[in-house]
Coordinates of N, CA and C in Angstrom, one line a residue:
L13 N -61.7 -67.6 -168.4 CA -63.1 -67.7 -168.7 C -63.8 -66.4 -168.2
R14 N -63.3 -65.9 -167.0 CA -63.9 -64.7 -166.4 C -63.7 -63.5 -167.3
D15 N -62.4 -63.4 -167.8 CA -62.1 -62.3 -168.8 C -62.9 -62.4 -170.0
F16 N -63.0 -63.6 -170.6 CA -63.8 -63.8 -171.8 C -65.3 -63.3 -171.6
L17 N -65.9 -63.7 -170.4 CA -67.2 -63.4 -170.1 C -67.4 -61.8 -170.0
L18 N -66.4 -61.2 -169.3 CA -66.5 -59.8 -169.2 C -66.4 -59.1 -170.5
V19 N -65.5 -59.5 -171.4 CA -65.4 -58.9 -172.8 C -66.7 -59.2 -173.5
Y20 N -67.3 -60.4 -173.5 CA -68.5 -60.7 -174.2 C -69.7 -59.9 -173.7
N21 N -69.8 -59.8 -172.4 CA -70.9 -59.0 -171.8 C -70.8 -57.5 -172.2
R22 N -69.6 -57.0 -172.2 CA -69.4 -55.6 -172.5 C -69.7 -55.3 -174.0
M23 N -69.2 -56.3 -174.8 CA -69.5 -56.2 -176.3 C -71.0 -56.2 -176.5
T24 N -71.7 -57.1 -175.9 CA -73.1 -57.3 -176.1 C -73.8 -56.0 -175.6
E25 N -73.4 -55.4 -174.5 CA -74.1 -54.2 -174.1 C -73.8 -53.0 -175.0
L26 N -72.6 -52.9 -175.5 CA -72.2 -51.8 -176.4 C -73.0 -51.9 -177.7
C27 N -73.0 -53.1 -178.3 CA -73.7 -53.2 -179.5 C -75.3 -53.1 -179.4
F28 N -75.8 -53.6 -178.3 CA -77.2 -53.5 -178.1 C -77.6 -52.0 -177.9
R29 N -76.9 -51.3 -177.1 CA -77.2 -49.9 -177.0 C -77.1 -49.1 -178.3
H30 N -76.1 -49.5 -179.1 CA -75.8 -48.7 -180.3 C -76.9 -49.1 -181.4
C31 N -77.3 -50.3 -181.4 CA -78.1 -50.8 -182.6 C -79.6 -50.9 -182.3
V32 N -80.0 -51.2 -181.1 CA -81.4 -51.5 -180.9 C -82.1 -50.2 -180.5
C33 N -83.0 -49.7 -181.3 CA -83.6 -48.4 -181.1 C -84.9 -48.4 -180.3
S34 N -85.6 -49.5 -180.5 CA -86.9 -49.6 -179.9 C -87.2 -51.0 -179.4
L35 N -87.8 -51.1 -178.2 CA -88.1 -52.4 -177.7 C -89.6 -52.7 -177.8
D36 N -90.3 -52.1 -178.8 CA -91.7 -52.3 -179.1 C -92.0 -53.6 -179.7
Y37 N -91.0 -54.3 -180.3 CA -91.3 -55.5 -181.0 C -90.5 -56.7 -180.3
R38 N -91.0 -57.9 -180.5 CA -90.3 -59.0 -179.9 C -89.1 -59.4 -180.7
L39 N -89.1 -59.3 -182.0 CA -88.0 -59.6 -182.9 C -87.3 -58.4 -183.3
L40 N -86.0 -58.5 -183.7 CA -85.2 -57.4 -184.2 C -85.6 -57.1 -185.6
T41 N -85.5 -55.9 -186.0 CA -85.7 -55.5 -187.4 C -84.5 -56.0 -188.2
G42 N -84.6 -56.0 -189.5 CA -83.5 -56.3 -190.4 C -82.3 -55.3 -190.2
R43 N -82.7 -54.1 -190.0 CA -81.6 -53.1 -189.8 C -80.9 -53.3 -188.5
E44 N -81.6 -53.6 -187.5 CA -81.0 -53.9 -186.2 C -80.1 -55.1 -186.2
E45 N -80.6 -56.2 -186.9 CA -79.7 -57.4 -187.0 C -78.4 -57.1 -187.8
S46 N -78.5 -56.3 -188.8 CA -77.4 -56.0 -189.6 C -76.4 -55.1 -188.8
C47 N -76.9 -54.2 -188.1 CA -76.1 -53.3 -187.2 C -75.4 -54.2 -186.2
L48 N -76.1 -55.1 -185.5 CA -75.5 -55.9 -184.5 C -74.4 -56.8 -185.0
D49 N -74.7 -57.4 -186.2 CA -73.7 -58.2 -186.9 C -72.4 -57.5 -187.1
S50 N -72.5 -56.3 -187.7 CA -71.3 -55.5 -188.0 C -70.6 -55.0 -186.8
C51 N -71.4 -54.6 -185.8 CA -70.8 -54.1 -184.5 C -70.0 -55.2 -183.8
A52 N -70.6 -56.4 -183.7 CA -69.9 -57.5 -183.1 C -68.7 -57.9 -183.9
A53 N -68.8 -57.9 -185.2 CA -67.6 -58.2 -186.0 C -66.5 -57.2 -185.8
R54 N -66.8 -55.9 -185.7 CA -65.7 -54.9 -185.5 C -65.1 -55.1 -184.1
L55 N -65.9 -55.4 -183.1 CA -65.3 -55.6 -181.8 C -64.5 -56.8 -181.6
V56 N -64.9 -57.9 -182.3 CA -64.1 -59.1 -182.3 C -62.8 -58.9 -183.0
R57 N -62.8 -58.2 -184.1 CA -61.5 -58.0 -184.8 C -60.6 -57.1 -184.0
A58 N -61.2 -56.1 -183.3 CA -60.4 -55.3 -182.4 C -59.8 -56.1 -181.3
N59 N -60.6 -57.0 -180.7 CA -60.1 -57.8 -179.6 C -59.0 -58.7 -180.1
H60 N -59.1 -59.3 -181.3 CA -58.0 -60.1 -181.9 C -56.7 -59.3 -182.1
R61 N -56.9 -58.1 -182.5 CA -55.7 -57.3 -182.7 C -55.0 -57.0 -181.4
L62 N -55.8 -56.7 -180.4 CA -55.2 -56.4 -179.1 C -54.6 -57.6 -178.5
M63 N -55.2 -58.8 -178.6 CA -54.6 -60.0 -178.1 C -53.3 -60.4 -178.8
S64 N -53.3 -60.1 -180.1 CA -52.1 -60.4 -180.9 C -50.9 -59.5 -180.4
A65 N -51.2 -58.2 -180.2 CA -50.2 -57.3 -179.7 C -49.7 -57.7 -178.3
Y66 N -50.6 -58.1 -177.4 CA -50.3 -58.6 -176.1 C -49.4 -59.8 -176.1
V67 N -49.8 -60.8 -177.0 CA -49.0 -62.0 -177.1 C -47.6 -61.6 -177.6
G68 N -47.5 -60.7 -178.5 CA -46.2 -60.3 -179.0 C -45.3 -59.6 -178.0
L69 N -45.9 -58.8 -177.1 CA -45.2 -58.1 -176.0 C -45.0 -58.9 -174.8
L70 N -45.7 -60.0 -174.6 CA -45.5 -60.8 -173.4 C -44.1 -61.3 -173.1
P71 N -43.3 -61.8 -174.0 CA -42.0 -62.2 -173.7 C -41.1 -61.0 -173.2
T72 N -41.3 -59.8 -173.8 CA -40.5 -58.7 -173.3 C -40.9 -58.3 -171.9
L73 N -42.2 -58.3 -171.6 CA -42.7 -58.0 -170.3 C -42.2 -59.0 -169.2
L74 N -42.2 -60.3 -169.6 CA -41.7 -61.3 -168.6 C -40.2 -61.1 -168.4
Q75 N -39.4 -60.8 -169.5 CA -38.0 -60.6 -169.3 C -37.7 -59.4 -168.4
R76 N -38.5 -58.3 -168.6 CA -38.3 -57.1 -167.8 C -38.6 -57.4 -166.4
R77 N -39.7 -58.1 -166.1 CA -40.1 -58.4 -164.8 C -39.1 -59.3 -164.1
A78 N -38.5 -60.3 -164.8 CA -37.5 -61.2 -164.3 C -36.2 -60.4 -163.9
A79 N -35.9 -59.4 -164.8 CA -34.7 -58.6 -164.6 C -34.9 -57.7 -163.3
E80 N -36.1 -57.1 -163.2 CA -36.3 -56.3 -162.0 C -36.3 -57.1 -160.8
H81 N -36.9 -58.3 -160.8 CA -36.9 -59.2 -159.7 C -35.5 -59.6 -159.3
G82 N -34.6 -59.9 -160.3 CA -33.3 -60.3 -160.1 C -32.5 -59.1 -159.4
A83 N -32.7 -57.9 -159.9 CA -32.0 -56.7 -159.4 C -32.5 -56.5 -157.9
A84 N -33.7 -56.7 -157.6 CA -34.2 -56.5 -156.3 C -33.6 -57.6 -155.3
V85 N -33.4 -58.8 -155.8 CA -32.8 -59.8 -155.0 C -31.4 -59.5 -154.7
E86 N -30.7 -59.1 -155.8 CA -29.2 -58.7 -155.6 C -29.0 -57.5 -154.7
S87 N -29.9 -56.6 -154.7 CA -29.8 -55.4 -153.9 C -30.3 -55.6 -152.5
A88 N -30.9 -56.7 -152.2 CA -31.4 -57.0 -150.8 C -30.2 -57.1 -149.9
P89 N -30.4 -56.7 -148.6 CA -29.4 -56.9 -147.6 C -29.1 -58.4 -147.4
P90 N -27.8 -58.7 -147.0 CA -27.5 -60.1 -146.8 C -28.4 -60.7 -145.7
G91 N -28.7 -61.9 -145.9 CA -29.5 -62.6 -144.9 C -31.0 -62.5 -145.2
T92 N -31.4 -61.6 -146.2 CA -32.8 -61.5 -146.5 C -33.2 -62.7 -147.4
P93 N -34.2 -63.4 -147.1 CA -34.6 -64.6 -147.9 C -35.1 -64.1 -149.3
G94 N -34.7 -64.9 -150.3 CA -35.1 -64.6 -151.6 C -36.3 -65.4 -152.0
P95 N -36.6 -65.5 -153.2 CA -37.8 -66.2 -153.6 C -37.6 -67.7 -153.4
A96 N -38.6 -68.4 -153.3 CA -38.5 -69.9 -153.1 C -38.0 -70.5 -154.4
P97 N -37.2 -71.5 -154.3 CA -36.6 -72.2 -155.5 C -37.8 -72.7 -156.4
G98 N -37.6 -72.4 -157.7 CA -38.6 -72.8 -158.7 C -39.8 -71.9 -158.8
S99 N -39.9 -70.8 -158.0 CA -41.0 -69.9 -158.1 C -40.9 -69.1 -159.4
A100 N -42.0 -68.8 -160.0 CA -42.0 -68.0 -161.2 C -42.4 -66.5 -160.9
P101 N -41.9 -65.6 -161.7 CA -42.3 -64.2 -161.5 C -43.8 -64.0 -161.7
D102 N -44.4 -63.0 -161.0 CA -45.8 -62.7 -161.2 C -46.0 -62.2 -162.6
V103 N -47.1 -62.7 -163.2 CA -47.5 -62.4 -164.6 C -48.9 -61.7 -164.5
P104 N -49.0 -60.5 -165.2 CA -50.3 -59.8 -165.1 C -51.4 -60.6 -165.7

Protein backbone atom coordinates (compact mmCIF):
# COMPACT_ATOMS: atom_id res chain seq x y z
CA LEU A 1 0.00 0.00 0.00
CA ARG A 2 2.86 2.36 0.86
CA ASP A 3 4.51 1.79 -2.54
CA PHE A 4 1.21 2.31 -4.33
CA LEU A 5 0.65 5.61 -2.52
CA LEU A 6 4.18 6.78 -3.33
CA VAL A 7 3.68 6.02 -7.04
CA TYR A 8 0.23 7.66 -7.03
CA ASN A 9 1.49 10.82 -5.29
CA ARG A 10 4.49 11.11 -7.62
CA MET A 11 2.29 10.61 -10.68
CA THR A 12 -0.17 13.22 -9.45
CA GLU A 13 2.61 15.72 -8.83
CA LEU A 14 4.26 15.15 -12.22
CA CYS A 15 1.03 15.45 -14.17
CA PHE A 16 -0.16 18.49 -12.20
CA ARG A 17 3.10 20.35 -12.77
CA HIS A 18 3.10 19.43 -16.45
CA CYS A 19 -0.54 20.17 -17.23
CA VAL A 20 -1.88 22.87 -14.91
CA CYS A 21 -0.63 26.24 -16.10
CA SER A 22 -2.68 28.63 -13.98
CA LEU A 23 -4.33 28.50 -10.58
CA ASP A 24 -6.55 31.51 -11.35
CA TYR A 25 -9.69 29.38 -11.70
CA ARG A 26 -11.40 26.93 -9.40
CA LEU A 27 -12.07 24.40 -12.17
CA LEU A 28 -9.68 22.91 -14.72
CA THR A 29 -9.92 24.01 -18.32
CA GLY A 30 -10.77 21.45 -20.97
CA ARG A 31 -7.18 21.52 -22.18
CA GLU A 32 -5.85 20.87 -18.65
CA GLU A 33 -8.28 17.98 -18.12
CA SER A 34 -7.28 16.41 -21.42
CA CYS A 35 -3.60 16.81 -20.61
CA LEU A 36 -4.07 15.27 -17.14
CA ASP A 37 -5.99 12.31 -18.58
CA SER A 38 -3.32 11.52 -21.16
CA CYS A 39 -0.46 12.11 -18.68
CA ALA A 40 -1.98 9.76 -16.11
CA ALA A 41 -2.72 7.14 -18.77
CA ARG A 42 0.90 7.21 -20.00
CA LEU A 43 2.28 6.84 -16.49
CA VAL A 44 -0.11 4.00 -15.63
CA ARG A 45 0.88 2.12 -18.81
CA ALA A 46 4.56 2.65 -18.01
CA ASN A 47 4.01 1.39 -14.47
CA HIS A 48 2.23 -1.72 -15.80
CA ARG A 49 5.14 -2.45 -18.15
CA LEU A 50 7.65 -2.07 -15.33
CA MET A 51 5.65 -4.33 -13.01
CA SER A 52 5.32 -6.96 -15.76
CA ALA A 53 9.08 -6.94 -16.28
CA TYR A 54 9.67 -7.19 -12.53
CA VAL A 55 7.27 -10.12 -12.17
CA GLY A 56 9.05 -11.84 -15.07
CA LEU A 57 12.47 -11.35 -13.47
CA LEU A 58 11.44 -12.19 -9.90
CA PRO A 59 11.96 -15.99 -10.16
CA THR A 60 15.48 -15.45 -11.55
CA LEU A 61 16.31 -12.98 -8.78
CA LEU A 62 15.03 -15.36 -6.11
CA GLN A 63 17.03 -18.28 -7.56
CA ARG A 64 20.19 -16.19 -7.70
CA ARG A 65 19.72 -15.01 -4.13
CA ALA A 66 19.07 -18.57 -2.92
CA ALA A 67 22.21 -19.78 -4.73
CA GLU A 68 24.29 -16.99 -3.19
CA HIS A 69 22.87 -17.76 0.23
CA GLY A 70 23.62 -21.46 -0.22
CA ALA A 71 27.20 -20.71 -1.30
CA ALA A 72 27.69 -18.45 1.72
CA VAL A 73 26.44 -21.17 4.08
CA GLU A 74 28.69 -23.80 2.44
CA SER A 75 31.76 -21.56 2.64
CA ALA A 76 31.15 -20.64 6.29
CA PRO A 77 33.61 -22.13 8.79
CA PRO A 78 32.44 -25.29 10.61
CA GLY A 79 30.40 -24.58 13.68
CA THR A 80 28.96 -21.34 12.28
CA PRO A 81 25.19 -21.41 12.67
CA GLY A 82 23.26 -21.34 9.40
CA PRO A 83 19.83 -19.92 8.77
CA ALA A 84 16.93 -21.07 10.88
CA PRO A 85 15.05 -24.03 9.40
CA GLY A 86 12.20 -22.90 7.21
CA SER A 87 13.48 -19.34 6.83
CA ALA A 88 13.14 -17.77 3.42
CA PRO A 89 15.76 -15.66 1.63
CA ASP A 90 15.37 -11.88 1.75
CA VAL A 91 13.23 -10.51 -1.06
CA PRO A 92 13.66 -6.89 -2.24
